[in-house]
Amino acid sequence: MPRVIVDCAIYRNGRRTEGPADFSDALDEARATGDAFLWVGMHEPSEEEFEHVRTEFALHPLAVEDALTAHQRPKLEVYDDSLFVVLKPVVYDEVTDSVTAGELMVFIGDSFVVTVRHGEGAALAAVRRRLEHEPNVLRHGPTAVLYAVSDAVVDHYIDVAAELQSDLEELEAEVFAPNASDTKNTASRIYGFKRQVLEFRRATSPLLQPMDRLAFGKVPFVHEHSQPFFRDVADHLTKANEYVEGLDRLLSDALAAHLAQMGVRQNDDMRKISAWAAMAAVPTMVAGIYGMNFDHMPELKWGLGYPGVVLVMVGACLGLHRMFKRRGWL
């Protein structure tokens, strides 16, 4: 169990205290006074490792299955003895310019909080330290933990959206560059970017409904006076979703503009090819006519016939070149 338990402590009246190592004894001690709760943090537990926690805290089997399996959408489920919340924190990798979503499950019940984290991102150590330095907030019990965790996850959404916005500006500059040449790579980058935004949307969009329930409804095991704080989280989440929707629209516009530019470039290339082909057709035609093996053809016995034909071919090519240049084909 020490491998998966990141931290475990009893918080009494907003202050951290050391309690019994056994979950059952620690939970009984936290419930004895009524002003304390137990917070257990776990990272990617197996079914066997989580079994003891499930038994001691009487967690619902469906919620336990979701917490162990992961790959869940953000949601809020209310059971008889606990509240189950799924969050999807996102991490932005500056090296690969990619977004990776983890998963964070929060169980809240009578005088206890159990957090289960999947993935390398969204470590809760910083959230726990911040709360331990704010005893007035932590004094509100498990509700304070749920608020702090949700607030940290949603605030990081906005940071990731700002990073993606910066990457999008660079991509737009590449798309609309006057001398852009590697069109195949640009289209691939736009498509890859849209997949990153889709991964981001899967984390932010489904979370709106759970936050609205916490902000405007009565949810068991959540302090009724905490609604203004969850409304603040919901406002930040709405802002993050607006960022995501804006990024998706701009990417679609950039892809459409890129495809249109490719069509324009292809038309320009075809016009240039056609112009050069037309100029090459004139001397080819003249040379083909005078290359026929007939005995009776005009100008065959004329002394200036050869330079005259060459002059005609050069003059025709120069005239065509001037006409195509004036029309912008060359």
Tab-separated table of N, CA and C in Angstrom, residues 120-180:
chain	number	residue	atom	x	y	z
A	120	GLU	N	0.520	11.009	-15.067
A	120	GLU	CA	1.618	11.702	-14.399
A	120	GLU	C	1.293	13.148	-14.055
A	121	GLY	N	0.290	13.705	-14.711
A	121	GLY	CA	-0.041	15.104	-14.447
A	121	GLY	C	-0.979	15.266	-13.267
A	122	ALA	N	-1.264	16.498	-12.942
A	122	ALA	CA	-2.250	16.861	-11.915
A	122	ALA	C	-1.899	16.308	-10.544
A	123	ALA	N	-0.649	16.402	-10.144
A	123	ALA	CA	-0.292	15.990	-8.784
A	123	ALA	C	-0.978	16.917	-7.786
A	124	LEU	N	-1.480	16.333	-6.704
A	124	LEU	CA	-2.246	17.097	-5.727
A	124	LEU	C	-1.411	17.580	-4.545
A	125	ALA	N	-0.108	17.326	-4.589
A	125	ALA	CA	0.734	17.745	-3.470
A	125	ALA	C	0.680	19.254	-3.289
A	126	ALA	N	0.709	20.003	-4.401
A	126	ALA	CA	0.670	21.462	-4.297
A	126	ALA	C	-0.666	21.938	-3.745
A	127	VAL	N	-1.759	21.284	-4.149
A	127	VAL	CA	-3.082	21.647	-3.638
A	127	VAL	C	-3.168	21.366	-2.144
A	128	ARG	N	-2.641	20.241	-1.732
A	128	ARG	CA	-2.682	19.897	-0.305
A	128	ARG	C	-1.867	20.894	0.510
A	129	ARG	N	-0.668	21.247	0.004
A	129	ARG	CA	0.169	22.218	0.742
A	129	ARG	C	-0.522	23.572	0.838
A	130	ARG	N	-1.157	23.988	-0.245
A	130	ARG	CA	-1.834	25.289	-0.221
A	130	ARG	C	-2.979	25.285	0.783
A	131	LEU	N	-3.734	24.204	0.809
A	131	LEU	CA	-4.829	24.130	1.771
A	131	LEU	C	-4.324	24.101	3.206
A	132	GLU	N	-3.216	23.406	3.427
A	132	GLU	CA	-2.675	23.332	4.792
A	132	GLU	C	-2.193	24.687	5.284
A	133	HIS	N	-1.910	25.614	4.330
A	133	HIS	CA	-1.542	26.974	4.725
A	133	HIS	C	-2.763	27.894	4.819
A	134	GLU	N	-3.956	27.351	4.564
A	134	GLU	CA	-5.193	28.119	4.667
A	134	GLU	C	-6.179	27.371	5.565
A	135	PRO	N	-5.925	27.325	6.846
A	135	PRO	CA	-6.798	26.555	7.760
A	135	PRO	C	-8.231	27.044	7.771
A	136	ASN	N	-8.457	28.328	7.487
A	136	ASN	CA	-9.831	28.825	7.468
A	136	ASN	C	-10.644	28.168	6.347
A	137	VAL	N	-9.970	27.857	5.239
A	137	VAL	CA	-10.642	27.165	4.140
A	137	VAL	C	-10.769	25.683	4.456
A	138	LEU	N	-9.676	25.100	4.925
A	138	LEU	CA	-9.660	23.662	5.203
A	138	LEU	C	-10.619	23.291	6.323
A	139	ARG	N	-10.998	24.252	7.135
A	139	ARG	CA	-11.906	23.995	8.246
A	139	ARG	C	-13.301	23.569	7.761
A	140	HIS	N	-13.605	23.856	6.507
A	140	HIS	CA	-14.912	23.482	5.961
A	140	HIS	C	-14.987	22.008	5.563
A	141	GLY	N	-13.932	21.268	5.773
A	141	GLY	CA	-13.980	19.820	5.608
A	141	GLY	C	-13.800	19.347	4.183
A	142	PRO	N	-14.358	18.188	3.854
A	142	PRO	CA	-14.192	17.607	2.514
A	142	PRO	C	-14.630	18.530	1.387
A	143	THR	N	-15.622	19.392	1.644
A	143	THR	CA	-16.055	20.328	0.610
A	143	THR	C	-14.914	21.237	0.171
A	144	ALA	N	-14.091	21.660	1.128
A	144	ALA	CA	-12.953	22.516	0.801
A	144	ALA	C	-11.970	21.795	-0.108
A	145	VAL	N	-11.765	20.507	0.120
A	145	VAL	CA	-10.852	19.724	-0.723
A	145	VAL	C	-11.398	19.631	-2.141
A	146	LEU	N	-12.687	19.323	-2.281
A	146	LEU	CA	-13.295	19.221	-3.604
A	146	LEU	C	-13.202	20.550	-4.346
A	147	TYR	N	-13.453	21.651	-3.642
A	147	TYR	CA	-13.363	22.961	-4.281
A	147	TYR	C	-11.929	23.256	-4.715
A	148	ALA	N	-10.959	23.005	-3.833
A	148	ALA	CA	-9.571	23.327	-4.155
A	148	ALA	C	-9.066	22.493	-5.327
A	149	VAL	N	-9.420	21.214	-5.343
A	149	VAL	CA	-8.990	20.343	-6.444
A	149	VAL	C	-9.631	20.793	-7.753
A	150	SER	N	-10.941	21.059	-7.739
A	150	SER	CA	-11.631	21.499	-8.949
A	150	SER	C	-11.074	22.828	-9.443
A	151	ASP	N	-10.830	23.739	-8.518
A	151	ASP	CA	-10.307	25.056	-8.890
A	151	ASP	C	-8.927	24.934	-9.520
A	152	ALA	N	-8.071	24.075	-8.972
A	152	ALA	CA	-6.729	23.895	-9.527
A	152	ALA	C	-6.790	23.297	-10.927
A	153	VAL	N	-7.649	22.313	-11.111
A	153	VAL	CA	-7.768	21.670	-12.426
A	153	VAL	C	-8.276	22.655	-13.463
A	154	VAL	N	-9.330	23.406	-13.140
A	154	VAL	CA	-9.936	24.329	-14.096
A	154	VAL	C	-9.005	25.498	-14.392
A	155	ASP	N	-8.316	26.019	-13.386
A	155	ASP	CA	-7.372	27.110	-13.626
A	155	ASP	C	-6.252	26.667	-14.568
A	156	HIS	N	-5.845	25.406	-14.450
A	156	HIS	CA	-4.804	24.912	-15.354
A	156	HIS	C	-5.326	24.778	-16.781
A	157	TYR	N	-6.642	24.563	-16.938
A	157	TYR	CA	-7.219	24.560	-18.277
A	157	TYR	C	-6.919	25.874	-19.002
A	158	ILE	N	-7.092	26.981	-18.296
A	158	ILE	CA	-6.875	28.290	-18.907
A	158	ILE	C	-5.402	28.473	-19.269
A	159	ASP	N	-4.503	27.978	-18.419
A	159	ASP	CA	-3.070	28.062	-18.745
A	159	ASP	C	-2.744	27.261	-19.997
A	160	VAL	N	-3.303	26.062	-20.110
A	160	VAL	CA	-3.062	25.225	-21.289
A	160	VAL	C	-3.664	25.882	-22.531
A	161	ALA	N	-4.850	26.483	-22.386
A	161	ALA	CA	-5.472	27.164	-23.520
A	161	ALA	C	-4.601	28.315	-24.011
A	162	ALA	N	-3.955	29.029	-23.090
A	162	ALA	CA	-3.059	30.120	-23.489
A	162	ALA	C	-1.858	29.580	-24.267
A	163	GLU	N	-1.321	28.431	-23.846
A	163	GLU	CA	-0.203	27.816	-24.579
A	163	GLU	C	-0.646	27.402	-25.983
A	164	LEU	N	-1.829	26.822	-26.083
A	164	LEU	CA	-2.334	26.415	-27.398
A	164	LEU	C	-2.600	27.624	-28.282
A	165	GLN	N	-3.059	28.717	-27.681
A	165	GLN	CA	-3.286	29.934	-28.446
A	165	GLN	C	-1.979	30.445	-29.042
A	166	SER	N	-0.904	30.386	-28.277
A	166	SER	CA	0.409	30.803	-28.780
A	166	SER	C	0.858	29.917	-29.935
A	167	ASP	N	0.645	28.602	-29.804
A	167	ASP	CA	1.004	27.691	-30.894
A	167	ASP	C	0.154	27.961	-32.139
A	168	LEU	N	-1.116	28.284	-31.925
A	168	LEU	CA	-1.989	28.560	-33.060
A	168	LEU	C	-1.548	29.806	-33.813
A	169	GLU	N	-1.100	30.821	-33.107
A	169	GLU	CA	-0.616	32.031	-33.770
A	169	GLU	C	0.594	31.724	-34.640
A	170	GLU	N	1.495	30.868	-34.156
A	170	GLU	CA	2.637	30.472	-34.968
A	170	GLU	C	2.184	29.694	-36.201
A	171	LEU	N	1.194	28.833	-36.033
A	171	LEU	CA	0.691	28.047	-37.159
A	171	LEU	C	0.004	28.941	-38.179
A	172	GLU	N	-0.744	29.928	-37.710
A	172	GLU	CA	-1.400	30.859	-38.636
A	172	GLU	C	-0.370	31.654	-39.422
A	173	ALA	N	0.716	32.068	-38.765
A	173	ALA	CA	1.768	32.783	-39.473
A	173	ALA	C	2.382	31.906	-40.559
A	174	GLU	N	2.502	30.613	-40.284
A	174	GLU	CA	3.044	29.682	-41.275
A	174	GLU	C	2.075	29.491	-42.439
A	175	VAL	N	0.777	29.414	-42.131
A	175	VAL	CA	-0.216	29.195	-43.182
A	175	VAL	C	-0.275	30.378	-44.131
A	176	PHE	N	-0.237	31.594	-43.580
A	176	PHE	CA	-0.397	32.790	-44.398
A	176	PHE	C	0.929	33.418	-44.813
A	177	ALA	N	2.035	32.705	-44.625
A	177	ALA	CA	3.327	33.213	-45.073
A	177	ALA	C	3.330	33.301	-46.592
A	178	PRO	N	3.846	34.389	-47.164
A	178	PRO	CA	3.810	34.539	-48.636
A	178	PRO	C	4.648	33.499	-49.369
A	179	ASN	N	5.689	32.987	-48.727
A	179	ASN	CA	6.577	32.030	-49.385
A	179	ASN	C	6.434	30.627	-48.809
A	180	ALA	N	5.255	30.314	-48.263
A	180	ALA	CA	5.052	28.984	-47.691
A	180	ALA	C	5.174	27.936	-48.791
